[in-house]
Tab-separated table of C-alpha atoms and ligand atoms in Angstrom:
chain	number	residue	atom	x	y	z
A	1	UNK	CA	0.000	0.000	0.000
A	2	UNK	CA	1.264	3.490	-0.836
A	3	UNK	CA	0.968	5.615	2.319
A	4	UNK	CA	-0.903	8.843	1.650
A	5	UNK	CA	-0.858	10.850	4.821
A	6	UNK	CA	-0.267	13.882	6.932
A	7	UNK	CA	2.379	14.360	9.605
A	8	UNK	CA	2.600	16.013	13.028
A	9	UNK	CA	4.847	15.842	16.108
A	10	UNK	CA	3.957	15.499	19.786
A	11	UNK	CA	5.375	18.711	21.222
A	12	UNK	CA	4.024	20.732	18.313
A	13	UNK	CA	0.381	19.703	18.749
A	14	UNK	CA	-0.388	17.875	21.993
A	15	UNK	CA	-0.229	20.477	24.778
A	16	UNK	CA	-1.152	18.956	28.171
A	17	UNK	CA	2.536	18.989	29.030
A	18	UNK	CA	1.970	18.370	32.732
A	19	UNK	CA	-0.971	15.995	32.476
A	20	UNK	CA	-1.400	12.320	33.271
A	21	UNK	CA	2.122	11.925	34.571
A	22	UNK	CA	4.083	13.364	31.623
A	23	UNK	CA	7.566	14.467	32.664
A	24	UNK	CA	9.201	17.627	31.335
A	25	UNK	CA	11.141	17.592	28.072
A	26	UNK	CA	14.004	19.799	26.903
A	27	UNK	CA	11.458	21.868	24.996
A	28	UNK	CA	9.473	22.640	28.165
A	29	UNK	CA	12.679	24.032	29.628
A	30	UNK	CA	13.847	25.830	26.480
A	31	UNK	CA	10.597	27.713	25.831
A	32	UNK	CA	10.842	29.244	29.321
A	33	UNK	CA	14.273	30.747	28.681
A	34	UNK	CA	13.795	34.397	27.649
A	35	UNK	CA	14.406	35.145	23.983
A	36	UNK	CA	14.510	31.539	22.792
A	37	UNK	CA	11.102	31.390	21.103
A	38	UNK	CA	9.414	34.242	19.266
A	39	UNK	CA	7.021	36.135	21.543
A	40	UNK	CA	7.665	33.676	24.350
A	41	UNK	CA	5.274	31.139	22.840
A	42	UNK	CA	5.251	27.660	24.399
A	43	UNK	CA	3.815	24.235	23.602
A	44	UNK	CA	1.899	24.147	26.893
A	45	UNK	CA	-1.424	24.096	25.016
A	46	UNK	CA	-0.384	23.964	21.336
A	47	UNK	CA	-3.350	22.473	19.387
A	48	UNK	CA	-4.691	20.827	22.545
A	49	UNK	CA	-4.563	17.605	20.550
A	50	UNK	CA	-4.148	15.612	23.769
A	51	UNK	CA	-7.809	16.413	24.447
A	52	UNK	CA	-9.071	16.929	20.895
A	53	UNK	CA	-7.514	13.897	19.212
A	54	UNK	CA	-10.908	12.425	18.300
A	55	UNK	CA	-11.770	15.557	16.348
A	56	UNK	CA	-8.354	15.426	14.667
A	57	UNK	CA	-8.770	11.776	13.663
A	58	UNK	CA	-12.184	12.712	12.240
A	59	UNK	CA	-10.531	15.492	10.215
A	60	UNK	CA	-8.123	12.922	8.762
A	61	UNK	CA	-10.915	10.472	8.036
A	62	UNK	CA	-12.739	13.288	6.216
A	63	UNK	CA	-9.597	14.038	4.271
A	64	UNK	CA	-9.332	10.449	3.082
A	65	UNK	CA	-5.705	9.763	4.041
A	66	UNK	CA	-4.739	6.143	4.637
A	67	UNK	CA	-1.800	6.904	6.976
A	68	UNK	CA	-0.859	9.294	9.758
A	69	UNK	CA	2.661	10.060	10.909
A	70	UNK	CA	2.650	11.338	14.503
A	71	UNK	CA	5.266	11.230	17.221
A	72	UNK	CA	5.246	9.635	20.631
A	73	UNK	CA	6.481	11.808	23.480
A	74	UNK	CA	9.263	9.949	25.293
A	75	UNK	CA	8.545	11.929	28.526
A	76	UNK	CA	4.909	10.794	28.491
A	77	UNK	CA	5.982	7.163	28.444
A	78	UNK	CA	9.055	7.472	30.685
A	79	UNK	CA	8.773	10.716	32.674
A	80	UNK	CA	12.372	10.361	33.857
A	81	UNK	CA	13.577	9.104	30.476
A	82	UNK	CA	14.283	5.666	31.935
A	83	UNK	CA	12.999	3.456	34.711
A	84	UNK	CA	9.377	3.726	35.727
A	85	UNK	CA	6.850	3.468	32.894
A	86	UNK	CA	3.873	5.833	32.913
A	87	UNK	CA	1.051	3.610	31.671
A	88	UNK	CA	-1.275	6.597	31.242
A	89	UNK	CA	1.109	8.002	28.666
A	90	UNK	CA	1.015	4.738	26.732
A	91	UNK	CA	-2.781	4.623	27.088
A	92	UNK	CA	-3.057	7.862	25.128
A	93	UNK	CA	-1.203	6.460	22.112
A	94	UNK	CA	-2.965	3.116	22.457
A	95	UNK	CA	-6.354	4.833	22.098
A	96	UNK	CA	-5.072	6.973	19.233
A	97	UNK	CA	-3.796	3.912	17.346
A	98	UNK	CA	-7.123	2.124	17.771
A	99	UNK	CA	-9.081	5.164	16.602
A	100	UNK	CA	-6.865	5.527	13.537
A	101	UNK	CA	-7.233	1.875	12.612
A	102	UNK	CA	-10.978	2.106	13.042
A	103	UNK	CA	-10.938	5.024	10.588
A	104	UNK	CA	-8.891	2.995	8.081
A	105	UNK	CA	-5.740	5.021	8.748
A	106	UNK	CA	-2.378	3.292	9.281
A	107	UNK	CA	-0.521	4.647	12.318
A	108	UNK	CA	3.107	5.563	11.529
A	109	UNK	CA	4.645	6.665	14.840
A	110	UNK	CA	8.011	8.389	15.221
A	111	UNK	CA	9.658	7.619	18.548
A	112	UNK	CA	11.756	10.770	18.845
A	113	UNK	CA	10.814	14.149	17.427
A	114	UNK	CA	13.164	16.279	19.550
A	115	UNK	CA	11.377	16.192	22.944
A	116	UNK	CA	14.100	14.497	25.012
A	117	UNK	CA	13.110	13.953	28.646
A	118	UNK	CA	14.697	16.765	30.680
A	119	UNK	CA	16.061	14.176	33.127
A	120	UNK	CA	18.248	12.823	30.312
A	121	UNK	CA	19.377	16.315	29.325
A	122	UNK	CA	20.661	16.605	32.870
A	123	UNK	CA	22.819	13.579	32.130
A	124	UNK	CA	24.296	15.263	29.053
A	125	UNK	CA	21.523	14.729	26.513
A	126	UNK	CA	22.665	13.302	23.181
A	127	UNK	CA	26.283	14.073	24.031
A	128	UNK	CA	26.033	11.158	26.461
A	129	UNK	CA	26.452	7.828	24.688
A	130	UNK	CA	24.313	6.063	27.315
A	131	UNK	CA	21.242	7.885	26.004
A	132	UNK	CA	21.389	5.685	22.876
A	133	UNK	CA	20.796	2.521	24.900
A	134	UNK	CA	18.071	4.231	26.941
A	135	UNK	CA	16.326	5.138	23.692
A	136	UNK	CA	16.326	1.470	22.695
A	137	UNK	CA	14.756	0.571	26.071
A	138	UNK	CA	12.084	3.195	25.477
A	139	UNK	CA	11.476	1.850	21.952
A	140	UNK	CA	11.032	-1.664	23.370
A	141	UNK	CA	8.557	-0.363	25.964
A	142	UNK	CA	6.404	1.347	23.357
A	143	UNK	CA	6.594	-1.603	20.968
A	144	UNK	CA	5.496	-4.001	23.711
A	145	UNK	CA	2.240	-2.036	23.826
A	146	UNK	CA	1.700	-1.090	20.164
A	147	UNK	CA	3.671	-3.402	17.876
A	148	UNK	CA	0.679	-5.636	17.204
A	149	UNK	CA	-1.083	-2.724	15.456
A	150	UNK	CA	1.631	-0.534	13.954
A	151	UNK	CA	2.734	-1.377	10.384
A	152	UNK	CA	5.617	1.126	10.138
A	153	UNK	CA	7.848	2.615	12.818
A	154	UNK	CA	10.148	5.593	12.509
A	155	UNK	CA	12.909	5.778	15.086
A	156	UNK	CA	14.158	9.374	14.876
A	157	UNK	CA	13.097	12.556	13.151
A	158	UNK	CA	15.852	14.525	11.416
A	159	UNK	CA	18.924	13.856	13.535
A	160	UNK	CA	20.716	16.467	11.383
A	161	UNK	CA	18.366	19.281	12.367
A	162	UNK	CA	18.393	18.216	16.000
A	163	UNK	CA	22.193	18.190	16.034
A	164	UNK	CA	22.604	21.419	14.051
A	165	UNK	CA	19.873	23.533	15.643
A	166	UNK	CA	19.878	21.979	19.116
A	167	UNK	CA	23.583	21.349	19.717
A	168	UNK	CA	25.652	23.313	17.172
A	169	UNK	CA	23.805	26.627	16.787
A	170	UNK	CA	21.684	26.906	19.928
A	171	UNK	CA	18.477	27.702	18.043
A	172	UNK	CA	16.402	24.769	19.301
A	173	UNK	CA	16.320	22.881	22.594
A	174	UNK	CA	18.582	22.114	24.389
A	175	UNK	CA	20.106	25.381	23.126
A	176	UNK	CA	23.768	24.435	22.992
A	177	UNK	CA	26.212	26.356	20.835
A	178	UNK	CA	28.967	23.825	20.286
A	179	UNK	CA	29.531	24.203	16.528
A	180	UNK	CA	31.541	21.165	15.413
A	181	UNK	CA	31.580	20.001	19.038
A	182	UNK	CA	28.002	18.886	18.320
A	183	UNK	CA	29.131	15.913	16.204
A	184	UNK	CA	28.905	13.333	19.021
A	185	UNK	CA	25.180	14.194	19.186
A	186	UNK	CA	24.934	12.951	15.589
A	187	UNK	CA	26.721	9.701	16.302
A	188	UNK	CA	24.773	8.949	19.464
A	189	UNK	CA	21.474	9.583	17.699
A	190	UNK	CA	22.517	7.237	14.878
A	191	UNK	CA	23.574	4.638	17.412
A	192	UNK	CA	20.223	5.103	19.152
A	193	UNK	CA	18.509	4.495	15.830
A	194	UNK	CA	20.421	1.249	15.249
A	195	UNK	CA	19.859	-0.060	18.760
A	196	UNK	CA	16.166	0.876	18.634
A	197	UNK	CA	15.722	-0.814	15.255
A	198	UNK	CA	16.968	-4.024	16.862
A	199	UNK	CA	14.760	-3.555	19.919
A	200	UNK	CA	11.702	-2.900	17.758
A	201	UNK	CA	12.260	-6.027	15.694
A	202	UNK	CA	12.851	-8.107	18.831
A	203	UNK	CA	9.495	-6.825	20.108
A	204	UNK	CA	7.765	-7.993	16.922
A	205	UNK	CA	7.558	-4.645	15.155
A	206	UNK	CA	6.621	-4.619	11.480
A	207	UNK	CA	8.668	-2.276	9.342
A	208	UNK	CA	11.301	0.109	10.649
A	209	UNK	CA	12.523	3.369	9.127
A	210	UNK	CA	14.620	6.426	9.970
A	211	UNK	CA	13.602	9.916	8.850
A	212	UNK	CA	16.343	12.220	7.585
A	213	UNK	CA	16.072	15.801	6.466
A	214	UNK	CA	17.743	15.885	3.040
A	215	UNK	CA	18.568	18.798	0.783
A	216	UNK	CA	20.005	19.024	-2.720
A	217	UNK	CA	23.178	21.086	-2.352
A	218	UNK	CA	23.832	23.635	-5.100
A	219	UNK	CA	27.325	25.131	-5.349
A	220	UNK	CA	27.147	28.932	-5.693
A	221	UNK	CA	29.520	28.715	-8.677
A	222	UNK	CA	31.749	26.234	-10.440
A	223	UNK	CA	34.816	27.713	-8.715
A	224	UNK	CA	36.955	25.141	-6.976
A	225	UNK	CA	36.413	26.803	-3.570
A	226	UNK	CA	32.622	26.831	-3.915
A	227	UNK	CA	32.566	23.223	-5.112
A	228	UNK	CA	34.655	22.174	-2.117
A	229	UNK	CA	32.360	24.093	0.251
A	230	UNK	CA	29.250	22.518	-1.309
A	231	UNK	CA	30.763	19.079	-0.892
A	232	UNK	CA	31.547	19.818	2.770
A	233	UNK	CA	27.958	20.925	3.349
A	234	UNK	CA	26.555	17.870	1.574
A	235	UNK	CA	28.670	15.719	3.900
A	236	UNK	CA	27.342	17.444	7.008
A	237	UNK	CA	23.661	17.713	6.090
A	238	UNK	CA	23.064	14.592	4.015
A	239	UNK	CA	25.862	12.033	4.008
A	240	UNK	CA	26.681	12.145	7.730
A	241	UNK	CA	23.209	10.714	8.336
A	242	UNK	CA	22.645	8.558	5.251
A	243	UNK	CA	26.038	6.919	4.665
A	244	UNK	CA	26.434	5.152	8.029
A	245	UNK	CA	22.855	3.869	7.886
A	246	UNK	CA	22.928	2.714	4.255
A	247	UNK	CA	26.620	1.954	3.695
A	248	UNK	CA	27.904	1.230	7.198
A	249	UNK	CA	30.584	3.934	7.089
A	250	UNK	CA	30.971	7.634	7.703
A	251	UNK	CA	31.857	10.026	4.884
A	252	UNK	CA	35.162	11.930	5.154
A	253	UNK	CA	34.599	14.163	8.189
A	254	UNK	CA	38.045	15.711	8.228
A	255	UNK	CA	36.653	19.188	7.428
A	256	UNK	CA	34.868	19.016	10.798
A	257	UNK	CA	36.752	16.755	13.139
A	258	UNK	CA	40.344	15.483	13.001
A	259	UNK	CA	39.475	12.117	14.516
A	260	UNK	CA	35.873	10.972	15.265
A	261	UNK	CA	36.939	9.370	18.547
A	262	UNK	CA	33.317	8.999	19.659
A	263	UNK	CA	32.860	6.086	17.211
A	264	UNK	CA	33.581	2.739	18.859
A	265	UNK	CA	34.158	-0.703	17.410
A	266	UNK	CA	30.896	-2.282	16.351
A	267	UNK	CA	28.898	0.954	16.285
A	268	UNK	CA	28.707	1.105	12.511
A	269	UNK	CA	27.395	-2.451	12.243
A	270	UNK	CA	24.648	-1.512	14.709
A	271	UNK	CA	23.824	1.691	12.842
A	272	UNK	CA	23.707	-0.088	9.468
A	273	UNK	CA	21.080	-2.641	10.519
A	274	UNK	CA	18.805	-3.214	7.490
A	275	UNK	CA	16.042	-0.655	7.047
A	276	UNK	CA	12.622	-1.265	5.527
A	277	UNK	CA	12.359	2.318	4.337
A	278	UNK	CA	14.209	5.608	4.443
A	279	UNK	CA	12.062	8.534	5.507
A	280	UNK	CA	12.960	11.726	3.637
A	281	UNK	CA	11.806	15.178	4.692
A	282	UNK	CA	12.169	17.681	1.864
A	283	UNK	CA	11.575	21.412	2.049
A	284	UNK	CA	14.115	23.113	-0.249
A	285	UNK	CA	17.563	22.951	-1.843
A	286	UNK	CA	20.510	24.769	-0.244
A	287	UNK	CA	22.985	26.956	-2.152
A	288	UNK	CA	26.467	26.926	-0.694
A	289	UNK	CA	29.565	29.095	-1.179
A	290	UNK	CA	33.080	29.062	0.213
A	291	UNK	CA	33.243	30.755	3.616
A	292	UNK	CA	34.440	34.321	4.003
A	293	UNK	CA	37.943	34.552	5.447
A	294	UNK	CA	38.031	33.576	9.076
A	295	UNK	CA	34.812	31.522	8.930
A	296	UNK	CA	34.694	28.759	11.534
A	297	UNK	CA	32.833	26.377	9.238
A	298	UNK	CA	34.017	25.216	5.796
A	299	UNK	CA	30.935	26.619	4.006
A	300	UNK	CA	28.507	29.516	3.900
A	301	UNK	CA	24.821	29.590	2.962
A	302	UNK	CA	24.652	31.703	-0.200
A	303	UNK	CA	20.855	31.864	-0.375
A	304	UNK	CA	18.609	31.066	-3.334
A	305	UNK	CA	16.931	33.788	-5.357
A	306	UNK	CA	14.619	33.698	-8.340
A	307	UNK	CA	12.067	31.331	-6.821
A	308	UNK	CA	8.877	32.039	-4.899
A	309	UNK	CA	9.315	31.809	-1.126
A	310	UNK	CA	7.192	30.583	1.773
A	311	UNK	CA	6.311	32.714	4.807
A	312	UNK	CA	9.484	31.311	6.380
A	313	UNK	CA	11.445	32.673	3.390
A	314	UNK	CA	12.265	29.171	2.178
A	315	UNK	CA	12.578	28.939	-1.631
A	316	UNK	CA	9.892	26.893	-3.359
A	317	UNK	CA	11.664	24.500	-5.742
A	318	UNK	CA	9.416	21.517	-6.483
A	319	UNK	CA	11.852	19.904	-8.904
A	320	UNK	CA	14.366	19.832	-6.038
A	321	UNK	CA	12.396	16.851	-4.747
A	322	UNK	CA	12.934	14.941	-7.998
A	323	UNK	CA	16.577	15.989	-8.001
A	324	UNK	CA	17.007	14.810	-4.414
A	325	UNK	CA	15.329	11.444	-4.949
A	326	UNK	CA	17.168	10.611	-8.141
A	327	UNK	CA	20.481	11.684	-6.552
A	328	UNK	CA	19.832	9.382	-3.579
A	329	UNK	CA	19.268	6.539	-5.954
A	330	UNK	CA	22.373	7.360	-7.961
A	331	UNK	CA	24.471	7.589	-4.810
A	332	UNK	CA	23.233	4.526	-2.935
A	333	UNK	CA	22.002	2.255	-5.712
A	334	UNK	CA	20.865	-1.116	-4.425
A	335	UNK	CA	21.654	-0.048	-0.834
A	336	UNK	CA	18.766	2.430	-0.963
A	337	UNK	CA	15.587	0.991	0.570
A	338	UNK	CA	12.131	2.189	-0.526
A	339	UNK	CA	11.564	5.847	0.295
A	340	UNK	CA	8.799	7.506	2.248
A	341	UNK	CA	8.437	11.253	1.889
A	342	UNK	CA	7.710	11.715	5.578
A	343	UNK	CA	7.383	15.522	5.424
A	344	UNK	CA	6.776	18.077	2.703
A	345	UNK	CA	4.818	21.291	2.969
A	346	UNK	CA	5.030	25.060	3.372
A	347	UNK	CA	4.201	27.848	5.772
A	348	UNK	CA	1.963	30.713	4.767
A	349	UNK	CA	0.308	33.645	6.443
A	350	UNK	CA	-3.143	32.107	6.327
A	351	UNK	CA	-5.870	34.452	7.464
A	352	UNK	CA	-9.500	33.304	7.440
A	353	UNK	CA	-11.761	35.414	5.196
A	354	UNK	CA	-14.865	37.026	6.737
A	355	UNK	CA	-16.889	34.000	5.620
A	356	UNK	CA	-14.459	31.745	7.532
A	357	UNK	CA	-12.769	30.105	4.542
A	358	UNK	CA	-8.983	29.981	4.186
A	359	UNK	CA	-7.880	30.327	0.562
A	360	UNK	CA	-4.298	29.038	0.661
A	361	UNK	CA	-3.819	28.773	-3.096
A	362	UNK	CA	-0.019	28.966	-2.828
A	363	UNK	CA	-0.033	25.835	-0.637
A	364	UNK	CA	-2.177	24.033	-3.207
A	365	UNK	CA	0.373	24.984	-5.877
A	366	UNK	CA	3.217	23.877	-3.612
A	367	UNK	CA	1.714	20.437	-2.987
A	368	UNK	CA	0.640	19.967	-6.587
A	369	UNK	CA	4.150	20.836	-7.807
A	370	UNK	CA	5.896	18.560	-5.323
A	371	UNK	CA	3.605	15.620	-5.989
A	372	UNK	CA	4.324	15.995	-9.698
A	373	UNK	CA	8.066	16.063	-8.935
A	374	UNK	CA	7.706	12.913	-6.838
A	375	UNK	CA	5.951	11.189	-9.742
A	376	UNK	CA	8.743	12.242	-12.112
A	377	UNK	CA	11.300	10.685	-9.757
A	378	UNK	CA	9.227	7.510	-9.646
A	379	UNK	CA	9.068	7.461	-13.430
A	380	UNK	CA	12.866	7.683	-13.351
A	381	UNK	CA	12.943	4.542	-11.230
A	382	UNK	CA	12.965	5.736	-7.623
A	383	UNK	CA	10.924	3.449	-5.363
A	384	UNK	CA	8.726	5.833	-3.340
A	385	UNK	CA	6.111	4.241	-1.078
A	386	UNK	CA	4.529	7.138	0.740
A	387	UNK	CA	3.915	10.872	0.954
A	388	UNK	CA	2.995	12.762	4.131
A	389	UNK	CA	2.035	16.447	4.072
A	390	UNK	CA	3.553	18.553	6.827
A	391	UNK	CA	1.240	19.259	8.482
A	392	UNK	CA	-2.312	18.263	9.341
A	393	UNK	CA	-2.735	21.289	11.619
A	394	UNK	CA	-1.162	24.701	12.096
A	395	UNK	CA	1.027	24.099	15.132
A	396	UNK	CA	3.903	25.168	17.381
A	397	UNK	CA	6.726	25.752	14.911
A	398	UNK	CA	9.664	25.486	17.347
A	399	UNK	CA	11.649	28.745	17.663
A	400	UNK	CA	9.023	30.506	15.521
A	401	UNK	CA	6.244	29.750	17.980
A	402	UNK	CA	2.805	29.962	16.352
A	403	UNK	CA	4.009	32.384	13.674
A	404	UNK	CA	4.522	29.850	10.888
A	405	UNK	CA	1.380	28.053	9.754
A	406	UNK	CA	1.961	24.770	7.915
A	407	UNK	CA	-1.460	23.122	8.307
A	408	UNK	CA	-4.007	21.821	5.839
A	409	UNK	CA	-6.311	22.777	8.684
A	410	UNK	CA	-6.262	26.271	10.174
A	411	UNK	CA	-6.173	26.452	13.961
A	412	UNK	CA	-7.395	29.507	15.840
A	413	UNK	CA	-5.143	29.204	18.878
A	414	UNK	CA	-7.420	31.384	21.035
A	415	UNK	CA	-10.448	29.133	20.567
A	416	UNK	CA	-8.867	25.898	19.221
A	417	UNK	CA	-11.318	26.078	16.353
A	418	UNK	CA	-10.200	23.991	13.385
A	419	UNK	CA	-11.048	25.143	9.851
A	420	UNK	CA	-10.036	23.046	6.855
A	421	UNK	CA	-8.271	25.285	4.343
A	422	UNK	CA	-8.625	25.200	0.563
A	423	UNK	CA	-5.543	22.897	0.513
A	424	UNK	CA	-7.381	20.357	2.684
A	425	UNK	CA	-10.229	20.239	0.180
A	426	UNK	CA	-7.723	20.039	-2.673
A	427	UNK	CA	-5.789	17.130	-1.096
A	428	UNK	CA	-9.099	15.423	-0.354
A	429	UNK	CA	-10.141	15.657	-4.010
A	430	UNK	CA	-6.684	14.474	-5.063
A	431	UNK	CA	-6.957	11.407	-2.818
A	432	UNK	CA	-10.527	10.721	-3.868
A	433	UNK	CA	-9.273	10.465	-7.433
A	434	UNK	CA	-6.973	7.551	-6.471
A	435	UNK	CA	-7.470	4.156	-5.033
A	436	UNK	CA	-5.736	4.775	-1.734
A	437	UNK	CA	-6.559	1.296	-0.476
A	438	UNK	CA	-8.157	2.793	2.616
A	439	UNK	CA	-10.028	0.097	4.542
A	440	UNK	CA	-9.214	-2.414	1.814
A	441	UNK	CA	-5.443	-2.887	2.101
A	442	UNK	CA	-5.212	-3.108	-1.682
A	443	UNK	CA	-2.442	-1.793	-3.842
A	444	UNK	CA	-2.683	1.824	-4.709
A	445	UNK	CA	-1.986	4.284	-7.452
A	446	UNK	CA	0.318	7.215	-7.254
B	501	LIG	C1	10.923	19.928	10.038
B	501	LIG	C2	10.461	19.333	11.351
B	501	LIG	C3	9.006	19.566	11.639
B	501	LIG	C4	8.536	20.928	11.197
B	501	LIG	C5	8.969	21.236	9.789
B	501	LIG	C6	8.511	22.569	9.271
B	501	LIG	O1	12.306	20.147	10.085
B	501	LIG	O2	10.700	17.954	11.385
B	501	LIG	O3	8.788	19.334	12.998
B	501	LIG	O4	8.950	21.888	12.108
B	501	LIG	O5	10.366	21.154	9.696
C-alpha cells in the first residue's frame, strides 16, 4: 500500500505537558528561557490535541488519508527518560492507534521528534552515549504495547536538524552552541537508531525506518572553492546521516573533526542494521559558497533567489524533490531501501476570510508541484512508497512559535477552532481520485 498521509509531532500539537504523569522535556525548559522562542510562545497548550484527538482523527478520516505520521512523546511514556513506565502516557497512544485503525488510517509513529526527557538532558543529553541505549529501552517499551497494530515505525526525526539547531547553533532545545563540538550528538542519535531498530524487531515490530532531512546542495559557482564548500555541506547535512545507515561507514569528516573518537568498534554495524524504508523530509535545496575569510565552518549559505518563497522565506523548488530522490538513488544504488516522503509542505500567512474560509492557493500549488516532482522521480525509477504532508494542523513551529502556519487545517489558537483550508479540500479531491486502499489494504496508485 502506498501511504498517503499527513504528519505532526507530539510537542508541536499535543499540549497537556503536565498531564497524566508526563515528565518535562528539553522543549518545556527551552521555551521558558527568555528570547529563545518568538514572543515567548510555548507548547503548553499547542493544538490541545491531547484532548481533541478524536476531532483530529475525524478530520483525517474526512480528508481520506490512509496513513498518519505522529510522534510519541518519550517523557509521556518514561517521565524520567528511563525506569518507571507511565502507563497513562502509553494509554493515550494506544487509544489513538485504535481510533486511527478504526478510521482505516495506518498509524506511523516516530519515537523521537526532539522532545528528550529533561532528566536525560541533565545527564548530558545526546552528548552522552548512554542515552542511545536508553532510547532502545524506550522503543522496546512502546513496541510491547503497540507493535501488534503498527505497520511502520520511525525511530528518529531529522537527527541532522536536532544536532545542528539543538547542539551546534543553539536555536532549538537544548540550546547548545557547540559548533563542530556537536558531532557526538549525531553519532549517538545514529547509534540510538540502530539499537532501537533491533529492539523494535525483537518486540515484533513490522517495518522500521529512519527519517532524515535531506537537501540538494547547489554550489554557488563552479569555482573550486565553492565546489569544495558545497561538498563539505553535503557531507554534514546529508551524508553524515545517510552513509552510516545505508553503507555502514561515515563520509570523510576531516573538514569538521580530526578524529571521530566517539565512534567505537561495532557501532557502525549496529547503525547499518537493514532498514525497511528511508524517511525523507524535503523542504528546499541549499545553495552553498566558500566561507568568508576567518569563517569557523568550511561553508557559507549563499541563499537562493529567483524562486517564490514561503512565509518562512524558504525557496519553493518543487523539482528539487525529484533531483534529491534521483540523486539518492544514484548515490546509494541497491543499498537504498524504498523511500517515504515523511514531510513536505510550506508555511503561509493564512488568514481566514470574513466567511471563515482559508484560501491558501499557494499551498495548493506547492503540494501539486511537489507531488508531480515525486511522480517524475518515480518514473525515473525511484521506489517511493509514501507521501505525508507537513502538516495536518497549524502548530507550534519550534523557535518561531505559532508564527509559521503549515497546516491543511487552520487552527485559531485562542479558541482551538479547526477550519479546513482550501488545501485540505484540494488534497481530499486528489486522494478521492486515487485508489488509496483505505479500509481495503489493496495496492494503490500514485
Ligand atoms: C521539520 C520538522 C518539523 C517541522 C517542519 C517545518 O524540520 O521535522 O517538525 O517543524 O520542519
